[in-house]
C-alpha positions as a LaTeX table, in Angstrom:
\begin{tabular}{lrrr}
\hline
Residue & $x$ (\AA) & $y$ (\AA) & $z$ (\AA) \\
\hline
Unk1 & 8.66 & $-93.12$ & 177.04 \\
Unk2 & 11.68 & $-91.49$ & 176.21 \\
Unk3 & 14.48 & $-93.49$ & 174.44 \\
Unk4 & 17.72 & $-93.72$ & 176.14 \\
Unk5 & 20.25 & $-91.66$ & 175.02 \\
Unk6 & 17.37 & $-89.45$ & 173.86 \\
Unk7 & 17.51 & $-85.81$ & 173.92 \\
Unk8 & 14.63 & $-83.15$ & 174.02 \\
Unk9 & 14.97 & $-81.12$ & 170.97 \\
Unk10 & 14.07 & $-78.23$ & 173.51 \\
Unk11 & 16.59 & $-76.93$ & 175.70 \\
Unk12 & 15.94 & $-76.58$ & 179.62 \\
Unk13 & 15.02 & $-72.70$ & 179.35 \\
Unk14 & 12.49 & $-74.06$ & 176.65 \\
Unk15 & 14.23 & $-71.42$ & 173.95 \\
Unk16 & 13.76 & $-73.49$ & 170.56 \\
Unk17 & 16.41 & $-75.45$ & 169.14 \\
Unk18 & 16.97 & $-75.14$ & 165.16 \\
Unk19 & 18.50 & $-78.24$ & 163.10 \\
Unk20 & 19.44 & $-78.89$ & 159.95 \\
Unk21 & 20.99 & $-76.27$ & 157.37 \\
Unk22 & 17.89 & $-74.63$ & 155.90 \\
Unk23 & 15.99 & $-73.83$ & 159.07 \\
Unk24 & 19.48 & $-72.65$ & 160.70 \\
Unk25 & 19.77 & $-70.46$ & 157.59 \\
Unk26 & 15.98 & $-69.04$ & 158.27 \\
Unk27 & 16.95 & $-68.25$ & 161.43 \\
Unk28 & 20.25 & $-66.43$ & 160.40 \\
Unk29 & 18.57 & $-64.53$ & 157.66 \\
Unk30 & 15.54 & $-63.48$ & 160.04 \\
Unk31 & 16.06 & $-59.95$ & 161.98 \\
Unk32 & 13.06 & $-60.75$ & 164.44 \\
Unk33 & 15.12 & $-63.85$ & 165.30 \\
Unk34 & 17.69 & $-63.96$ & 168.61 \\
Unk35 & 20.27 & $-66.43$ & 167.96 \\
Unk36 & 22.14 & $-67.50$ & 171.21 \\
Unk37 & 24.93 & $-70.20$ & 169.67 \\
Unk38 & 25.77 & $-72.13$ & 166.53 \\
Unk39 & 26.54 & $-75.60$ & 167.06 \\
Unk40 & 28.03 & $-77.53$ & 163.69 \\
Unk41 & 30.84 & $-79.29$ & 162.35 \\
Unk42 & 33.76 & $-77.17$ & 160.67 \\
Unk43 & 32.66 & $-78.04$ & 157.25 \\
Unk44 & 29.21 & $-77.04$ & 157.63 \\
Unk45 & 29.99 & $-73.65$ & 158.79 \\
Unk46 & 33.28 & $-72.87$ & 156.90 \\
Unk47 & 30.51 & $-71.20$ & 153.98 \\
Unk48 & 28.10 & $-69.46$ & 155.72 \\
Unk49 & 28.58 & $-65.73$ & 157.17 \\
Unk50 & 27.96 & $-65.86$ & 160.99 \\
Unk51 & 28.08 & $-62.74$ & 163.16 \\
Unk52 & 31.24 & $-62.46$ & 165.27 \\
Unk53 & 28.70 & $-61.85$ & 168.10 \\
Unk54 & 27.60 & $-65.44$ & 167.96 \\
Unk55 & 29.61 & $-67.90$ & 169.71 \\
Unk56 & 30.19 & $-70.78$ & 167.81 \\
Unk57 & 30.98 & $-74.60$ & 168.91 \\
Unk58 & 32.08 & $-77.07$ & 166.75 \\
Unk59 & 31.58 & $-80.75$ & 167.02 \\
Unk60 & 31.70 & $-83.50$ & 164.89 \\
Unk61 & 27.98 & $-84.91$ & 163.37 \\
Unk62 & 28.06 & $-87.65$ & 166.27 \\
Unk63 & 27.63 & $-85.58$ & 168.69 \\
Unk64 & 25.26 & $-82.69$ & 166.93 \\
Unk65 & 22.85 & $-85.70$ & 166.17 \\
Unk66 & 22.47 & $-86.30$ & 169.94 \\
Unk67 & 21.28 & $-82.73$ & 170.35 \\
Unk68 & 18.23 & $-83.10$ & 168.16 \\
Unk69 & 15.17 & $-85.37$ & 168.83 \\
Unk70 & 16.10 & $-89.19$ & 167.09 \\
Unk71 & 13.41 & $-89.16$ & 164.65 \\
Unk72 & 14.46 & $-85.89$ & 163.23 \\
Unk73 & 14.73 & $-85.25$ & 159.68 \\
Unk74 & 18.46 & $-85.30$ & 158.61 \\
Unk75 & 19.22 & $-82.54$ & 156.08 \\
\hline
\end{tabular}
């Protein structure tokens, strides 16, 4: 039973959701790789070098730990 509050780690298109900053990084750093969006707060992503092609939404870690499932490793 799903907690409430809970949300899938999958969104509804079932395209795979990436958290945390290493496996984000993987999936930055891998050409076979499609990335849609970049969620993360503004100090997360000031460093790292994100295509201008990728939309980007900032949010503070409140609301980026809702995205992910709640037993999810934290990184």
């Amino acid at each position: 039973m799903a907690k409430r509050g809970h949300r899938p780690s999958q969104a509804s298109s079932n395209r795979p959701r990436f958290y945390g900053r290493h496996a984000v990084l993987a999936a930055l750093d891998n050409p076979e790789r499609v990335v849609r969006k970049i969620w993360g707060t503004h100090e997360a992503l000031a460093g790292l070098d994100i295509p201008s092609t990728i939309p980007i939404t900032f949010a503070n870690a409140a609301d980026l730990g809702r995205l992910v499932p709640n037993d999810a490793p934290h990184q």
